[in-house]
Short mmCIF file of C-alpha atoms in Angstrom, two decimals:
data_model
loop_
_atom_site.label_atom_id
_atom_site.label_comp_id
_atom_site.label_asym_id
_atom_site.label_seq_id
_atom_site.Cartn_x
_atom_site.Cartn_y
_atom_site.Cartn_z
CA MET Q 23 11.13 56.87 -70.77
CA GLU Q 24 7.50 55.75 -70.67
CA THR Q 25 5.44 56.65 -73.72
CA GLY Q 26 3.43 59.80 -73.06
CA THR Q 27 5.41 60.81 -69.99
CA THR Q 28 6.56 64.42 -70.14
CA THR Q 29 10.03 65.44 -69.03
CA SER Q 30 8.46 67.49 -66.23
CA ALA Q 31 6.52 64.49 -64.92
CA ARG Q 32 9.60 62.30 -65.17
CA TYR Q 33 11.65 64.61 -62.95
CA ARG Q 34 8.84 65.11 -60.45
CA ARG Q 35 8.37 61.35 -60.20
CA PHE Q 36 12.10 60.87 -59.64
CA ALA Q 37 12.07 63.48 -56.88
CA GLU Q 38 9.04 62.08 -55.11
CA LEU Q 39 9.66 58.34 -55.45
CA GLU Q 40 13.42 57.92 -55.59
CA ALA Q 41 15.18 60.96 -54.10
CA ARG Q 42 12.75 61.94 -51.32
CA GLY Q 43 14.10 60.85 -47.96
CA TYR Q 44 17.26 59.52 -49.64
CA SER Q 45 18.83 62.60 -51.25
CA PRO Q 46 17.36 65.96 -50.18
CA LEU Q 47 19.51 67.84 -52.69
CA TYR Q 48 18.39 65.73 -55.66
CA ASP Q 49 14.80 66.03 -54.42
CA ASP Q 50 15.15 69.84 -54.40
CA TRP Q 51 16.87 69.99 -57.79
CA CYS Q 52 14.41 67.69 -59.55
CA ILE Q 53 11.33 69.42 -58.18
CA GLY Q 54 12.85 72.67 -59.41
CA ILE Q 55 13.62 71.18 -62.82
CA SER Q 56 10.08 69.85 -63.15
CA ASP Q 57 8.68 73.40 -62.82
CA ASP Q 58 11.32 75.24 -64.89
CA ALA Q 59 10.32 75.83 -68.51
CA GLU Q 60 13.81 76.85 -69.64
CA LEU Q 61 15.56 73.79 -68.21
CA LEU Q 62 12.85 71.49 -69.54
CA ALA Q 63 13.24 73.04 -72.99
CA LEU Q 64 17.00 72.39 -72.85
CA LEU Q 65 16.45 68.77 -71.82
CA ASP Q 66 13.89 68.30 -74.57
CA THR Q 67 16.54 69.06 -77.19
CA LEU Q 68 18.04 65.69 -76.28
CA PRO Q 69 16.77 62.29 -77.45
CA PRO Q 70 14.24 60.87 -74.93
CA ALA Q 71 16.67 58.22 -73.70
CA ARG Q 72 19.18 60.96 -72.86
CA ARG Q 73 16.82 62.96 -70.61
CA GLN Q 74 17.21 60.62 -67.61
CA PRO Q 75 17.39 62.43 -64.26
CA VAL Q 76 20.42 60.46 -63.04
CA LEU Q 77 22.27 61.18 -66.29
CA PHE Q 78 21.49 64.92 -66.13
CA LEU Q 79 22.42 65.23 -62.46
CA GLY Q 80 25.60 63.22 -62.96
CA ALA Q 81 26.62 65.25 -66.01
CA ALA Q 82 26.12 68.53 -64.14
CA ARG Q 83 28.25 67.25 -61.28
CA PHE Q 84 30.91 65.93 -63.70
CA VAL Q 85 31.16 69.45 -65.14
CA GLY Q 86 31.44 70.89 -61.61
CA VAL Q 87 28.04 72.12 -60.37
CA PRO Q 88 28.23 73.32 -56.72
CA LEU Q 89 26.29 71.20 -54.23
CA ASP Q 90 23.94 74.02 -53.30
CA GLY Q 91 20.25 74.87 -53.69
CA PHE Q 92 18.24 74.84 -56.90
CA ALA Q 93 18.91 78.51 -57.76
CA THR Q 94 22.66 77.85 -57.85
CA PHE Q 95 22.13 74.62 -59.80
CA ARG Q 96 19.94 76.39 -62.34
CA SER Q 97 22.39 79.25 -62.95
CA PHE Q 98 25.28 76.82 -63.40
CA VAL Q 99 23.37 74.59 -65.84
CA VAL Q 100 22.20 77.51 -68.00
CA ALA Q 101 25.72 78.95 -68.13
CA ARG Q 102 27.41 75.62 -68.95
CA TRP Q 103 24.69 73.81 -70.85
CA PRO Q 104 26.83 73.05 -73.96
CA MET Q 105 29.37 71.19 -71.80
CA ILE Q 106 26.67 69.38 -69.81
CA ARG Q 107 24.80 68.48 -72.99
CA GLN Q 108 27.96 67.00 -74.50
CA VAL Q 109 28.49 64.80 -71.45
CA MET Q 110 24.86 63.65 -71.62
CA LEU Q 111 25.29 62.72 -75.28
CA THR Q 112 28.56 60.84 -74.82
CA ARG Q 113 28.25 59.25 -71.36
CA THR Q 114 25.65 56.83 -70.03
CA THR Q 115 24.31 56.05 -66.58
CA GLN Q 116 26.72 53.39 -65.32
CA THR Q 117 26.47 53.50 -61.55
CA ASN Q 118 28.89 50.90 -60.21
CA GLU Q 119 27.45 50.24 -56.75
CA ALA Q 120 29.31 47.47 -54.94
CA GLY Q 121 26.65 47.66 -52.20
CA ARG Q 122 24.31 45.70 -54.46
CA CYS Q 123 26.46 42.64 -53.78
CA ALA Q 124 24.80 42.50 -50.34
CA VAL Q 125 21.43 41.60 -51.87
CA LEU Q 126 22.95 39.26 -54.46
CA LEU Q 127 25.16 37.36 -52.01
CA PRO Q 128 22.50 35.04 -50.46
CA SER Q 129 21.49 33.80 -53.91
CA LEU Q 130 25.07 33.51 -55.14
CA ALA Q 131 26.11 31.46 -52.12
CA ALA Q 132 23.03 29.23 -52.35
CA ILE Q 133 23.63 28.54 -56.05
CA SER Q 134 27.25 27.58 -55.40
CA ALA Q 135 26.22 25.31 -52.50
CA VAL Q 136 23.40 23.56 -54.38
CA GLU Q 137 25.52 23.00 -57.49
CA GLY Q 138 28.58 22.01 -55.46
CA ARG Q 139 30.79 24.17 -57.67
CA PRO Q 140 32.66 27.48 -57.47
CA LEU Q 141 31.18 30.48 -59.26
CA ALA Q 142 31.92 31.91 -62.68
CA LEU Q 143 30.29 35.35 -62.68
CA ILE Q 144 29.08 37.27 -65.72
CA GLU Q 145 27.62 40.73 -65.12
CA VAL Q 146 25.47 42.33 -67.80
CA GLY Q 147 25.93 46.10 -67.74
CA ALA Q 148 29.15 45.71 -65.78
CA SER Q 149 30.36 49.33 -65.95
CA ALA Q 150 33.87 49.08 -64.44
CA GLY Q 151 33.17 45.69 -62.83
CA ALA Q 152 32.97 46.48 -59.10
CA CYS Q 153 30.02 44.11 -58.56
CA LEU Q 154 32.04 41.16 -59.85
CA TYR Q 155 33.87 40.82 -56.51
CA PRO Q 156 31.25 39.65 -53.96
CA ASP Q 157 33.87 37.37 -52.41
CA ARG Q 158 36.20 40.32 -51.67
CA TYR Q 159 33.79 42.43 -49.61
CA ALA Q 160 32.70 42.29 -45.97
CA TYR Q 161 28.99 42.27 -45.09
CA ARG Q 162 26.98 43.41 -42.09
CA TYR Q 163 23.37 42.24 -42.18
CA SER Q 164 20.92 43.67 -39.63
CA PRO Q 165 19.42 41.53 -38.31
CA GLY Q 166 21.75 38.84 -39.53
CA PRO Q 167 25.37 37.74 -39.62
CA ALA Q 168 28.62 39.57 -40.22
CA LEU Q 169 30.63 37.96 -43.01
CA ASP Q 170 34.24 38.71 -43.90
CA PRO Q 171 36.56 37.42 -46.62
CA VAL Q 172 39.66 35.54 -45.59
CA GLY Q 173 42.30 38.15 -44.86
CA GLY Q 174 39.75 40.94 -44.49
CA SER Q 175 38.57 43.55 -47.00
CA SER Q 176 39.99 46.89 -48.06
CA VAL Q 177 36.43 48.04 -48.79
CA PRO Q 178 34.18 49.37 -46.00
CA ALA Q 179 31.68 46.68 -44.96
CA LEU Q 180 28.45 46.58 -46.95
CA ASP Q 181 25.56 47.30 -44.56
CA CYS Q 182 22.17 45.80 -45.40
CA SER Q 183 18.96 45.79 -43.35
CA THR Q 184 16.93 42.61 -43.68
CA ALA Q 185 13.40 41.28 -43.31
CA GLY Q 186 11.85 37.89 -43.95
CA PRO Q 187 13.56 34.49 -44.22
CA VAL Q 188 16.78 35.62 -45.92
CA PRO Q 189 18.92 32.49 -46.63
CA PHE Q 190 22.12 33.91 -45.15
CA PRO Q 191 25.27 32.02 -46.11
CA GLN Q 192 27.70 30.81 -43.48
CA ARG Q 193 30.66 31.81 -45.62
CA LEU Q 194 31.43 33.71 -48.78
CA PRO Q 195 31.31 31.73 -52.03
CA HIS Q 196 34.41 30.93 -54.05
CA VAL Q 197 34.66 32.84 -57.34
CA VAL Q 198 37.06 31.46 -59.96
CA TRP Q 199 36.19 33.61 -62.98
CA ARG Q 200 34.75 37.10 -63.57
CA ALA Q 201 33.54 38.69 -66.77
CA GLY Q 202 31.21 41.47 -67.82
CA ILE Q 203 29.39 42.90 -70.82
CA ASP Q 204 28.75 46.58 -71.39
CA LEU Q 205 28.02 48.79 -74.38
CA ASN Q 206 30.78 51.03 -73.05
CA PRO Q 207 32.96 49.29 -70.43
CA LEU Q 208 34.66 51.69 -68.05
CA ASP Q 209 38.32 51.38 -67.09
CA ALA Q 210 39.02 51.58 -63.37
CA HIS Q 211 42.51 52.85 -64.24
CA ASP Q 212 41.17 55.76 -66.32
CA GLY Q 213 40.88 59.02 -64.38
CA ASP Q 214 37.89 60.40 -66.31
CA ASP Q 215 36.01 57.09 -66.06
CA ALA Q 216 36.58 56.99 -62.30
CA ARG Q 217 35.50 60.63 -61.99
CA TRP Q 218 32.33 59.88 -63.95
CA LEU Q 219 31.47 57.02 -61.60
CA GLU Q 220 32.02 59.34 -58.64
CA ALA Q 221 29.69 61.92 -60.20
CA LEU Q 222 26.94 59.28 -60.30
CA VAL Q 223 27.06 58.76 -56.53
CA TRP Q 224 24.28 60.79 -54.89
CA PRO Q 225 25.73 63.83 -53.11
CA GLU Q 226 24.83 63.00 -49.50
CA HIS Q 227 26.12 59.43 -49.81
CA ILE Q 228 29.70 59.93 -48.70
CA PHE Q 229 29.83 56.32 -47.51
CA ARG Q 230 29.00 55.16 -51.04
CA LEU Q 231 31.70 57.39 -52.49
CA ASP Q 232 34.28 55.95 -50.09
CA ARG Q 233 33.08 52.45 -50.98
CA LEU Q 234 33.30 53.13 -54.71
CA ARG Q 235 36.85 54.37 -54.48
CA ALA Q 236 37.91 51.34 -52.44
CA ALA Q 237 36.04 48.93 -54.74
CA LEU Q 238 37.77 50.40 -57.80
CA GLY Q 239 41.04 49.63 -56.03
CA VAL Q 240 39.97 45.97 -55.86
CA VAL Q 241 39.13 46.02 -59.57
CA ARG Q 242 42.50 47.57 -60.44
CA SER Q 243 44.35 44.86 -58.52
CA GLU Q 244 42.70 42.05 -60.51
CA PRO Q 245 40.90 43.40 -63.59
CA PRO Q 246 37.99 41.30 -64.86
CA LEU Q 247 37.36 40.37 -68.46
CA LEU Q 248 35.11 43.14 -69.83
CA VAL Q 249 33.54 42.73 -73.28
CA ARG Q 250 32.09 45.59 -75.28
CA GLY Q 251 28.80 44.75 -76.95
CA ASP Q 252 25.08 44.02 -76.81
CA LEU Q 253 23.85 41.93 -73.89
CA THR Q 254 21.95 39.37 -75.97
CA GLU Q 255 24.62 38.96 -78.63
CA GLU Q 256 27.55 38.59 -76.23
CA ILE Q 257 26.09 36.51 -73.40
CA GLU Q 258 26.30 33.04 -74.94
CA PRO Q 259 29.91 33.42 -76.16
CA LEU Q 260 30.89 34.53 -72.65
CA VAL Q 261 29.07 31.59 -71.05
CA ASP Q 262 31.05 29.31 -73.37
CA ARG Q 263 34.32 30.91 -72.19
CA ALA Q 264 33.64 30.24 -68.50
CA PRO Q 265 35.58 27.42 -66.82
CA PRO Q 266 33.68 24.15 -67.33
CA ASP Q 267 34.01 23.08 -63.68
CA ALA Q 268 32.28 26.24 -62.38
CA VAL Q 269 28.58 27.15 -62.18
CA VAL Q 270 27.87 30.20 -64.33
CA VAL Q 271 25.75 32.96 -62.79
CA VAL Q 272 24.65 35.73 -65.13
CA PHE Q 273 23.42 38.77 -63.19
CA HIS Q 274 22.49 42.39 -63.73
CA SER Q 275 21.30 45.30 -61.61
CA ALA Q 276 19.55 48.47 -62.80
CA VAL Q 277 20.32 47.68 -66.42
CA LEU Q 278 17.10 46.67 -68.20
CA ALA Q 279 15.57 50.14 -67.82
CA TYR Q 280 17.97 51.21 -70.58
CA VAL Q 281 16.90 48.41 -72.94
CA ASP Q 282 13.70 48.61 -74.99
CA ALA Q 283 10.85 46.13 -74.46
CA GLU Q 284 11.85 44.00 -77.44
CA GLY Q 285 15.42 43.77 -76.20
CA ARG Q 286 14.34 42.89 -72.66
CA ASN Q 287 12.09 40.10 -73.85
CA ARG Q 288 14.75 38.77 -76.22
CA PHE Q 289 17.30 38.76 -73.41
CA ARG Q 290 14.80 37.07 -71.08
CA GLY Q 291 14.21 34.32 -73.65
CA THR Q 292 17.95 33.75 -74.03
CA MET Q 293 18.51 33.57 -70.27
CA LEU Q 294 15.60 31.20 -69.59
CA ARG Q 295 16.83 28.92 -72.36
CA LEU Q 296 20.35 28.90 -70.91
CA ALA Q 297 19.02 28.28 -67.39
CA GLU Q 298 16.98 25.32 -68.61
CA ALA Q 299 19.81 23.75 -70.64
CA ARG Q 300 21.27 20.53 -69.30
CA ASP Q 301 24.76 20.60 -70.80
CA ARG Q 302 26.10 22.88 -68.04
CA PRO Q 303 24.61 24.74 -65.04
CA VAL Q 304 23.72 28.37 -65.74
CA HIS Q 305 21.72 30.58 -63.34
CA TRP Q 306 20.22 34.02 -63.93
CA LEU Q 307 19.84 36.71 -61.25
CA SER Q 308 17.86 39.81 -62.24
CA HIS Q 309 17.90 42.83 -59.90
CA GLU Q 310 15.76 45.55 -61.43
CA GLY Q 311 13.23 48.24 -60.56
CA HIS Q 312 9.51 47.49 -60.67
CA GLY Q 313 9.14 49.18 -64.04
CA THR Q 314 11.74 46.98 -65.71
CA LEU Q 315 11.07 43.53 -64.31
CA ALA Q 316 12.60 40.91 -66.55
CA GLY Q 317 9.92 38.46 -67.58
CA VAL Q 318 7.06 40.94 -67.96
CA ASP Q 319 6.07 41.61 -71.56
CA GLY Q 320 6.13 45.36 -72.13
CA ALA Q 321 8.11 45.58 -68.89
CA MET Q 322 6.87 49.01 -67.90
CA GLY Q 323 3.85 47.82 -65.93
CA ARG Q 324 3.95 47.02 -62.22
CA ALA Q 325 3.65 43.43 -61.04
CA PRO Q 326 1.40 42.65 -58.03
CA GLY Q 327 3.09 43.34 -54.69
CA GLU Q 328 5.81 45.62 -56.05
CA LEU Q 329 6.53 48.96 -54.40
CA ASP Q 330 7.63 52.27 -55.87
CA GLY Q 331 11.32 52.89 -55.32
CA TRP Q 332 12.06 49.23 -54.60
CA PHE Q 333 13.97 46.78 -56.75
CA VAL Q 334 12.97 43.19 -57.32
CA LEU Q 335 15.38 40.25 -57.20
CA GLN Q 336 14.55 37.29 -59.43
CA HIS Q 337 16.26 33.91 -59.76
CA ASN Q 338 15.68 32.24 -63.14
CA GLY Q 339 12.60 34.43 -63.65
CA ARG Q 340 11.04 33.79 -60.22
CA THR Q 341 10.77 36.71 -57.79
CA VAL Q 342 12.51 35.93 -54.48
CA ALA Q 343 13.00 39.31 -52.77
CA ARG Q 344 12.39 43.06 -52.78
CA THR Q 345 15.41 45.24 -52.19
CA GLY Q 346 16.70 48.77 -51.80
CA PRO Q 347 18.04 50.01 -55.16
CA HIS Q 348 21.62 50.42 -53.93
CA GLY Q 349 21.66 47.19 -51.90
CA GLN Q 350 20.85 48.88 -48.60
CA SER Q 351 17.97 46.51 -47.74
CA ILE Q 352 16.50 43.15 -48.63
CA GLU Q 353 13.08 41.69 -47.85
CA TRP Q 354 13.01 37.99 -48.65
CA LEU Q 355 9.62 36.75 -49.76
CA PRO Q 356 8.12 33.56 -48.23
#
């Protein structure tokens, strides 16, 4: 949460810049929350980091809030606040959106091709690990190619609108190793963990819910290595565990917003050092919102050319594209 930003302003901003035109129900709920003194007072009993809109909305849905207008939402939250509060104190925002692979794929394929090696993937903030399988999904770029894994995919194709000179691959890259780091890794086999991930999918996005369920099936069939711990402390040991004949790509998406400025800059320094090392190839892909760009000291300011509601894709600290936050679009920069 930005210093000096009230809870009311935070929810209004979320409604206007993130939910509007993308989730009418969340837009309605968050505008209502921003003007409701009682709900704001309840939220303000939580630590600032636990007042996130996505966490609150997900917790209410996890507890069973009906998908109806704000009046219904408000009555439910007031009546069940102790349960919702407990979820907000014990769970974290861990959206596991496989659709983000669509905006990562061009860079992943290009890295593999340039290095002449298969990929060893490490995801920071991996949640249950669904984004560690870019080679198992089908893609439909518009305009652009359709790409399918050998033998097809059990997951609905990832649709992504495109603009600019996107370096589309001709084929999917080969992934030989998958690992992730998370403060609280989720287990795709655990019913409550899966239900929590479903609660984080925005209510109108049935296609994303279907995709999540199918992607978790992929994870269950071949579980990745998931390590519990801090991103900076665990990244180098994981890089060392990767197969030596593969090119390591460390990536993250919508993670750095939950790390303080000191932690972001420390992680950035670690990743740039690893990317510049000569003993083995390591690449870093950062996919974050404009307020959390890796590489910007303080990290809450906006870099030139960034747009509200967009994410920014960086390769080794250099911005290469702007994207939709759930992987629904990519604009490659010249």
